[in-house]
PDB file of C-alpha atoms in Angstrom:
ATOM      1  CA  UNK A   1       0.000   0.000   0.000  1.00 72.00           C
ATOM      2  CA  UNK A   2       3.027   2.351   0.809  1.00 75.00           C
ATOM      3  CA  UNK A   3       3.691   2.312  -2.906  1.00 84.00           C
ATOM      4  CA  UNK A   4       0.394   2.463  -4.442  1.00 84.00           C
ATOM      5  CA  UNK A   5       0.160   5.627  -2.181  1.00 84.00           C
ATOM      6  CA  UNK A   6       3.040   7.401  -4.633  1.00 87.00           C
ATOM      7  CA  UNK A   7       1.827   6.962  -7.561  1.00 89.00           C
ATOM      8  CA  UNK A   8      -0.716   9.486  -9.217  1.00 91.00           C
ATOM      9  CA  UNK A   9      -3.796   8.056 -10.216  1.00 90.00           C
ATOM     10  CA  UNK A  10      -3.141   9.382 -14.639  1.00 92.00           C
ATOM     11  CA  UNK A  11      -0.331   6.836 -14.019  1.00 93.00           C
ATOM     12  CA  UNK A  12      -2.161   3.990 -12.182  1.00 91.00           C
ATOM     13  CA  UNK A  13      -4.667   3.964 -14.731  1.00 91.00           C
ATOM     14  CA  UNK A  14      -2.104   3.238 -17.138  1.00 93.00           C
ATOM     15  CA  UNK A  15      -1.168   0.016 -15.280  1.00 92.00           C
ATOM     16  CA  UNK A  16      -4.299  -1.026 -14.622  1.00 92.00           C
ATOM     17  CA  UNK A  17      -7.189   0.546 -17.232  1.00 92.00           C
ATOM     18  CA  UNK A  18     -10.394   1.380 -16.076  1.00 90.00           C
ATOM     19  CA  UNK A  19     -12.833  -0.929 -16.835  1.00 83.00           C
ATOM     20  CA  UNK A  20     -15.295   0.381 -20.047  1.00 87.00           C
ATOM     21  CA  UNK A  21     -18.586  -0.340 -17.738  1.00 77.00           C
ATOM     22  CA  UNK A  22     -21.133   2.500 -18.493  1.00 82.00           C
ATOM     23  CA  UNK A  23     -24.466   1.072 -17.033  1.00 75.00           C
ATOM     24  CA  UNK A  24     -23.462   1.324 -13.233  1.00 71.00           C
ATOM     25  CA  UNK A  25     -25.611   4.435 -12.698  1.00 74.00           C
ATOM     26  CA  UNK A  26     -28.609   2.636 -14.044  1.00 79.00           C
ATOM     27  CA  UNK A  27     -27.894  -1.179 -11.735  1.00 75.00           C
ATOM     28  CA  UNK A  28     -26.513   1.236  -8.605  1.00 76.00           C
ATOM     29  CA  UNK A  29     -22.465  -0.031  -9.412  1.00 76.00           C
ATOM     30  CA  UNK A  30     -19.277   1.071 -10.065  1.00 84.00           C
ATOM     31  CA  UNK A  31     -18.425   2.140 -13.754  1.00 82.00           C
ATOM     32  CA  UNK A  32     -16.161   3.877 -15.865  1.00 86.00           C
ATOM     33  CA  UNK A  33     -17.689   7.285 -15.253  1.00 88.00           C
ATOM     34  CA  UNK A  34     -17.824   6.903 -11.151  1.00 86.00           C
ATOM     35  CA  UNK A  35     -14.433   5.740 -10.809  1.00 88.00           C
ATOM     36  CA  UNK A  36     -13.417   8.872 -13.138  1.00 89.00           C
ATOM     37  CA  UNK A  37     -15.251  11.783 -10.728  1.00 89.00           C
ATOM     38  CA  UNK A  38     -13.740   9.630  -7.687  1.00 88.00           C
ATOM     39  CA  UNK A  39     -10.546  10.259  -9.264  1.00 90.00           C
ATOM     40  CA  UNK A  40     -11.383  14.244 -10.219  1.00 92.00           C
ATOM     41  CA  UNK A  41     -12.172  14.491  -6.597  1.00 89.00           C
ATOM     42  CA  UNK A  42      -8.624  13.304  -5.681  1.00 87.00           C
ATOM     43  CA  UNK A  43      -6.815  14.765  -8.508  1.00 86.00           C
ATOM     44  CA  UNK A  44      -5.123  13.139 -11.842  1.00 91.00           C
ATOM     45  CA  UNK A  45      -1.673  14.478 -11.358  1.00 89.00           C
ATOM     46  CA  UNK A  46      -1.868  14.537  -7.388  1.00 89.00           C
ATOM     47  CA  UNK A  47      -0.356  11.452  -5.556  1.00 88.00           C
ATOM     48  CA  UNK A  48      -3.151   8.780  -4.373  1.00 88.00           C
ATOM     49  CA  UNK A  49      -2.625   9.131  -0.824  1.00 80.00           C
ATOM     50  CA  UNK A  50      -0.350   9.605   2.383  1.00 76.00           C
ATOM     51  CA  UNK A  51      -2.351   7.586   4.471  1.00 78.00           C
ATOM     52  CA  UNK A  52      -3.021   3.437   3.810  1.00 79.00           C
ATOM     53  CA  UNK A  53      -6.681   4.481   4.462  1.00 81.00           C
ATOM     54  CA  UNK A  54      -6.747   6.965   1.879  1.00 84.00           C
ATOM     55  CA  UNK A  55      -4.842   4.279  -0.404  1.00 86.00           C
ATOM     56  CA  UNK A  56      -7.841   2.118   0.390  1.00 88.00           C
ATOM     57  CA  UNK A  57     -10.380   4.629  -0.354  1.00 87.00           C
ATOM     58  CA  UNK A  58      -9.218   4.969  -3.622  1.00 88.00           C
ATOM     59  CA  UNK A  59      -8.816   1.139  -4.755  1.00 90.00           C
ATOM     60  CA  UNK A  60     -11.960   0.356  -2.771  1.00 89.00           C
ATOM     61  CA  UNK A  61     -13.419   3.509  -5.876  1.00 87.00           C
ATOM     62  CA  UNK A  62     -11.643   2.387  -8.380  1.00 90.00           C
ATOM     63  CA  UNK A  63     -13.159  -0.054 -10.856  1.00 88.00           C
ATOM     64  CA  UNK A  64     -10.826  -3.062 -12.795  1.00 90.00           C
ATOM     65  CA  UNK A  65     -11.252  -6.291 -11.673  1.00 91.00           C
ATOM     66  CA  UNK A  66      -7.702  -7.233 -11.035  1.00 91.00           C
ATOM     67  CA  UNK A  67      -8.170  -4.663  -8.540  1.00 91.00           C
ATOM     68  CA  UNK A  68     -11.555  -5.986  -7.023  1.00 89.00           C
ATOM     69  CA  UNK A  69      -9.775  -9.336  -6.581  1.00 92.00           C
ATOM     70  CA  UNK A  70      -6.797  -7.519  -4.937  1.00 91.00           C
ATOM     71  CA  UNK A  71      -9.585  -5.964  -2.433  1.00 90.00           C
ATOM     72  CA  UNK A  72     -10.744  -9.068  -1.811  1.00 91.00           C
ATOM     73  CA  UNK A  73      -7.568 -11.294  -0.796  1.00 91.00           C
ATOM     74  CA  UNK A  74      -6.767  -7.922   1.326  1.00 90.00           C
ATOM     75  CA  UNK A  75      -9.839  -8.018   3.181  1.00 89.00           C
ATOM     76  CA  UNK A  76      -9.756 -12.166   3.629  1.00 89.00           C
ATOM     77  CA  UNK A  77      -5.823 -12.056   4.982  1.00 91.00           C
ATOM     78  CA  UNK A  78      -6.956  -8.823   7.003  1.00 90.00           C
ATOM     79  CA  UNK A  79      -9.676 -11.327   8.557  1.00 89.00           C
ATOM     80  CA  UNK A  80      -7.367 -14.150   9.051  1.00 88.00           C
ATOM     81  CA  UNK A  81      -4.945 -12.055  10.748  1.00 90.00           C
ATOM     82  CA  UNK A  82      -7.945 -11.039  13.229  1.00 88.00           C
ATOM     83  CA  UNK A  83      -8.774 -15.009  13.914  1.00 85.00           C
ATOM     84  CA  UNK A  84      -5.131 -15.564  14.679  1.00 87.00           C
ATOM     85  CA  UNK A  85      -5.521 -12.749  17.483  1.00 88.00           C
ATOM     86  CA  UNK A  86      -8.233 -14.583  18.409  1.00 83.00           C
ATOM     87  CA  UNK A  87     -11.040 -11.977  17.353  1.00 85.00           C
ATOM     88  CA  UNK A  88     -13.835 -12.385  15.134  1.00 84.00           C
ATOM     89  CA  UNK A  89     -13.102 -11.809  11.567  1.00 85.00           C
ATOM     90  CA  UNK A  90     -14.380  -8.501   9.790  1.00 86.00           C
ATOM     91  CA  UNK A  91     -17.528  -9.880   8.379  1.00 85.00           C
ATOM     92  CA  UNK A  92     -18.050 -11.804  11.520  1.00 84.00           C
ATOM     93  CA  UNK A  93     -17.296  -8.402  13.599  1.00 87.00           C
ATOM     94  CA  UNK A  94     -20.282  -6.239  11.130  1.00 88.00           C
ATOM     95  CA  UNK A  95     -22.600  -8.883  11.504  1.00 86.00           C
ATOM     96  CA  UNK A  96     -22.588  -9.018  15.540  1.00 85.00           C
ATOM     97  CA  UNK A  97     -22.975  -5.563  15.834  1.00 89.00           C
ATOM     98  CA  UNK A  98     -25.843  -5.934  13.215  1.00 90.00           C
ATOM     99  CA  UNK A  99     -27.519  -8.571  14.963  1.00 86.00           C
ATOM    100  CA  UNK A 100     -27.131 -10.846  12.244  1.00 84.00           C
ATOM    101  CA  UNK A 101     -26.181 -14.615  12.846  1.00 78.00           C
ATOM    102  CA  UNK A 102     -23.256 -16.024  10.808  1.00 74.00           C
ATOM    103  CA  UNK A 103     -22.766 -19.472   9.512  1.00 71.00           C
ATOM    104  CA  UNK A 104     -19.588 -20.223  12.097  1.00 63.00           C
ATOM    105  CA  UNK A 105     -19.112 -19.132  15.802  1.00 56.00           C
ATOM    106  CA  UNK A 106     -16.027 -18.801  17.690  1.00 55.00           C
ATOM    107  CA  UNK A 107     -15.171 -21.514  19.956  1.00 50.00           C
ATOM    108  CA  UNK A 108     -11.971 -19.979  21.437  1.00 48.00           C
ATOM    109  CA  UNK A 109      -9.390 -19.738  18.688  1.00 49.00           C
ATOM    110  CA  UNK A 110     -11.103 -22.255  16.502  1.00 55.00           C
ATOM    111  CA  UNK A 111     -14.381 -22.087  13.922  1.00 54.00           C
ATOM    112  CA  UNK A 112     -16.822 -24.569  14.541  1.00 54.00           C
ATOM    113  CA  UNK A 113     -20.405 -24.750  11.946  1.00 53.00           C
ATOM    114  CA  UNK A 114     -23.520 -23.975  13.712  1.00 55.00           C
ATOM    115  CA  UNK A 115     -26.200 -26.669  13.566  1.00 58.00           C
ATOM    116  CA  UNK A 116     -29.423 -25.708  13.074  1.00 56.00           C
ATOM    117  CA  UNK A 117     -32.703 -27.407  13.884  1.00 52.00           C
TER     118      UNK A 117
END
């Protein structure tokens, strides 16, 4: 993320192109022209960010699949790290304060399946 945060956005999307989706206003989802105002709001020719937060904000934005599945393998080992602390995982953390039962429960360290019935 340290790196990512040098770089100016004109330049990352010449790495990694935005992906030609038009339709997102109309199904409520990223496209090519939200991820372009996201990136007006930052600036082209301005680094992405100081902060890993603000690093995140941006990818999180952005819209290219290589860079969803990044997100996602970021958030999972993020999770992980949280189990191996012994703490719920992220998803596992929104959804108790939600009040919304997940499929596993912590049994100390481990993950055990919840039986229904």
């Amino acid at each position: 993320m340290a790196y990512i945060s040098l770089v100016t956005p004109r330049r990352f999307t010449s790495i990694f192109p935005i992906t030609k989706e038009y339709d997102g206003n109309r199904r409520g989802t990223k496209d090519y022209f939200y991820t372009v105002d996201k990136i007006a709001e930052l600036g082209w020719d301005k680094p992405i960010g100081e902060t890993s937060e603000t690093v995140f904000d941006f990818l999180w934005d952005y819209n290219n699949w290589d860079i969803t599945f990044f997100l996602v393998e970021f958030m999972s080992l993020m999770s992980d790290m949280r189990r191996a602390k012994g703490q719920p995982g992220i998803m596992e953390q929104w959804a108790a304060e939600n009040g919304i039962q997940t499929l596993y429960a912590p049994y100390h360290t481990r993950w055990r399946p919840i039986r229904y019935g």
